[in-house]
Amino acid sequence: MQLQFSFIIPVYNRPDEIEELLQSFEALETKTDYEIVIVEDGSSISSKEIVTKFDEKLNISYFFKENSGPGDSRNFGMQHAKGNYFIILDSDVILPTNYLTEVEKSLVENYVDCFGGPDAAHESFTNLQKAINFSMTSFITTGGIRGNKNSVDAFQPRSFNMGISKKAFEASKGFGRIHPGEDPDLSIRLWNLGFKTKLIPQAKVFHKRRISWSKFYIQVNKFGLVRPILNKWHPSTKKITYWFPSLFIIGFDISILLAIFGVNWFLYLYVFYFLLAFVVALLTTGNIKVAFMALWAIGVQFIGYGFGFLESTWAVGVLNKDPESHFPNLFFKQK
């Protein structure tokens, strides 16, 4: 099959991000033709003027639609795209110059109907962005939960950097209304339909994550709330690893309690873990300030995700609450 790529990019009130992303498209080192489909998801701050600046340089289409969430906007973009293989990006990423070359090379060598790529921190990122990126991607936190390059059938691509064939999109009907969590839900449904997924390690993007500590907590808390819902929808995908952040914070509370009574060895395990995390962060980022901030990021991630996971497990898994009725902020309404 001759691959024809269409990049699908939803945007919501982020014209500055779109400009940076489109600038990185200009710098791509590839001879492969592709199109870019920008879907403005009901923004009050339009990106149209920014997009228009690139009309003569890039094969780009711009659509404005009523706000209905990123999943529905990606579906809208794929419905209006001309290619047979869609690459979905978040508006807050920047592409390395070899991105499309690596994607095409991998798909030609080992074709799958859905792939995901990793994210990394660019040298221009703030220390906060670098610290959060480390926490979100490191093997010593939860970075490996969604799978790795050796688990082709278990890798759940994320929609900040994800590819899906037109065939797979049409068979699955694309993303659902849950957010976050629409991307692992789609991956699981694709598996059930017989499609394969994989990670392309070389197809990384620089993920800016324009975020504060409070926004980061809200984000990871939602990730924790979503996972038990996905487990209920797709019981065969349950993993003990999804419990790790919750068990981590429960164990930490127990270690503090034991230390009050003079039993310190459990607390020492946590001290050792954070020392190890600091060393790994320092070696990874080469920045001592980022390494210290990474410890805080890990704590925020584990607490936010862990409490969210426990709350949702109790509500959805034990009390059998309807997910959409109990957590309406996790679902976009059907238009």
Coordinates of C-alpha atoms in Angstrom, one line a residue, residues 127-128 130-136 138 140-141 213 216 248-249 252 270-283 285 287-304:
N127 CA 12.7 23.7 34.1
L128 CA 9.1 23.0 35.1
K130 CA 11.5 19.3 31.9
A131 CA 10.7 18.1 35.4
I132 CA 7.1 17.2 34.5
N133 CA 8.3 15.5 31.3
F134 CA 10.7 13.4 33.3
S135 CA 8.0 12.4 35.7
M136 CA 5.6 11.5 32.9
S138 CA 10.7 7.9 33.1
I140 CA 11.0 4.7 37.4
T141 CA 7.6 6.4 37.6
W213 CA 1.8 22.5 39.3
F216 CA -0.5 19.1 36.4
F248 CA 2.7 4.0 46.7
I249 CA 0.8 6.7 48.6
F252 CA 4.0 6.1 52.3
Y270 CA 11.0 5.6 50.2
V271 CA 14.1 7.6 51.0
F272 CA 16.1 5.2 48.8
Y273 CA 13.5 5.5 46.0
F274 CA 13.6 9.3 45.9
L275 CA 17.4 9.3 46.0
L276 CA 17.4 6.9 43.1
A277 CA 14.8 9.1 41.3
F278 CA 17.0 12.2 41.9
V279 CA 20.1 10.5 40.4
V280 CA 18.2 9.2 37.4
A281 CA 16.7 12.7 36.8
L282 CA 20.1 14.3 37.2
L283 CA 21.7 11.9 34.7
T285 CA 18.4 16.0 32.3
N287 CA 20.3 19.9 35.5
I288 CA 20.4 19.7 39.3
K289 CA 17.5 22.1 39.6
V290 CA 15.4 20.1 37.3
A291 CA 16.3 16.9 39.2
F292 CA 15.0 18.4 42.5
M293 CA 11.9 19.7 40.7
A294 CA 11.4 16.2 39.3
L295 CA 11.0 14.8 42.8
W296 CA 8.1 17.2 43.4
A297 CA 6.6 16.3 40.0
I298 CA 6.8 12.6 40.9
G299 CA 5.0 13.3 44.2
V300 CA 2.3 15.3 42.5
Q301 CA 1.9 12.6 39.8
F302 CA 1.6 9.7 42.3
I303 CA -0.8 11.6 44.7
G304 CA -3.0 13.0 41.9

